[in-house]
């Protein structure tokens, strides 16, 4: 029994810290950014073929012209 008295407060403290430190906010998108540009921006560092990256960039540019 004495073991439970010590571990319960520790578990509550750890659970509170984990909950308080977790982030529920997603990546913030700049105001006025289109969905196509958000996709392009999120994929800029992904290992992709140059043609696929160009298609994403072109879609972003086209969405800005609308």
mmCIF file of C-alpha atoms in Angstrom:
data_model
loop_
_atom_site.group_PDB
_atom_site.id
_atom_site.type_symbol
_atom_site.label_atom_id
_atom_site.label_comp_id
_atom_site.label_asym_id
_atom_site.label_seq_id
_atom_site.Cartn_x
_atom_site.Cartn_y
_atom_site.Cartn_z
ATOM 1 C CA UNK A 1 0.000 0.000 0.000
ATOM 2 C CA UNK A 2 2.646 2.631 0.801
ATOM 3 C CA UNK A 3 4.013 2.286 -2.726
ATOM 4 C CA UNK A 4 0.682 3.383 -4.216
ATOM 5 C CA UNK A 5 0.618 6.490 -2.057
ATOM 6 C CA UNK A 6 3.904 7.637 -3.554
ATOM 7 C CA UNK A 7 3.293 6.685 -7.158
ATOM 8 C CA UNK A 8 -0.174 8.189 -7.530
ATOM 9 C CA UNK A 9 0.943 11.812 -6.989
ATOM 10 C CA UNK A 10 3.918 11.204 -9.274
ATOM 11 C CA UNK A 11 1.672 9.822 -11.998
ATOM 12 C CA UNK A 12 -0.708 12.754 -11.616
ATOM 13 C CA UNK A 13 2.181 15.194 -11.854
ATOM 14 C CA UNK A 14 3.552 13.509 -14.976
ATOM 15 C CA UNK A 15 0.115 13.385 -16.594
ATOM 16 C CA UNK A 16 -0.461 17.063 -15.840
ATOM 17 C CA UNK A 17 2.952 18.031 -17.211
ATOM 18 C CA UNK A 18 2.459 15.974 -20.366
ATOM 19 C CA UNK A 19 -0.971 17.467 -20.956
ATOM 20 C CA UNK A 20 0.165 21.013 -20.262
ATOM 21 C CA UNK A 21 3.214 20.779 -22.493
ATOM 22 C CA UNK A 22 1.484 19.152 -25.438
ATOM 23 C CA UNK A 23 0.630 21.400 -28.320
ATOM 24 C CA UNK A 24 -2.767 21.178 -29.957
ATOM 25 C CA UNK A 25 -2.123 23.991 -32.399
ATOM 26 C CA UNK A 26 -1.268 22.920 -35.899
ATOM 27 C CA UNK A 27 1.215 24.644 -38.104
ATOM 28 C CA UNK A 28 0.012 28.173 -38.653
ATOM 29 C CA UNK A 29 -0.700 29.139 -42.228
ATOM 30 C CA UNK A 30 0.125 32.706 -43.236
ATOM 31 C CA UNK A 31 -2.921 34.877 -43.891
ATOM 32 C CA UNK A 32 -4.060 34.811 -47.498
ATOM 33 C CA UNK A 33 -2.171 31.643 -48.396
ATOM 34 C CA UNK A 34 -4.061 29.331 -50.726
ATOM 35 C CA UNK A 35 -4.414 25.611 -50.109
ATOM 36 C CA UNK A 36 -2.177 24.919 -53.107
ATOM 37 C CA UNK A 37 0.582 27.133 -51.723
ATOM 38 C CA UNK A 38 0.248 25.560 -48.283
ATOM 39 C CA UNK A 39 0.701 22.144 -49.889
ATOM 40 C CA UNK A 40 3.694 23.357 -51.885
ATOM 41 C CA UNK A 41 5.269 24.948 -48.810
ATOM 42 C CA UNK A 42 4.775 21.817 -46.722
ATOM 43 C CA UNK A 43 6.318 19.613 -49.428
ATOM 44 C CA UNK A 44 9.344 21.809 -50.202
ATOM 45 C CA UNK A 45 11.707 19.638 -48.153
ATOM 46 C CA UNK A 46 10.130 16.317 -49.134
ATOM 47 C CA UNK A 47 12.163 14.022 -51.375
ATOM 48 C CA UNK A 48 10.271 14.395 -54.647
ATOM 49 C CA UNK A 49 11.043 14.281 -58.317
ATOM 50 C CA UNK A 50 11.680 17.706 -59.831
ATOM 51 C CA UNK A 51 8.659 17.407 -62.129
ATOM 52 C CA UNK A 52 6.319 16.752 -59.192
ATOM 53 C CA UNK A 53 7.778 19.718 -57.309
ATOM 54 C CA UNK A 54 7.335 21.902 -60.393
ATOM 55 C CA UNK A 55 3.672 20.851 -60.627
ATOM 56 C CA UNK A 56 3.116 21.879 -57.005
ATOM 57 C CA UNK A 57 4.884 25.208 -57.573
ATOM 58 C CA UNK A 58 2.874 25.862 -60.747
ATOM 59 C CA UNK A 59 -0.389 25.060 -58.936
ATOM 60 C CA UNK A 60 0.580 27.518 -56.202
ATOM 61 C CA UNK A 61 1.411 30.234 -58.715
ATOM 62 C CA UNK A 62 -1.845 29.620 -60.608
ATOM 63 C CA UNK A 63 -3.884 29.815 -57.406
ATOM 64 C CA UNK A 64 -2.339 33.196 -56.586
ATOM 65 C CA UNK A 65 -3.424 34.583 -59.966
ATOM 66 C CA UNK A 66 -7.104 33.769 -59.393
#
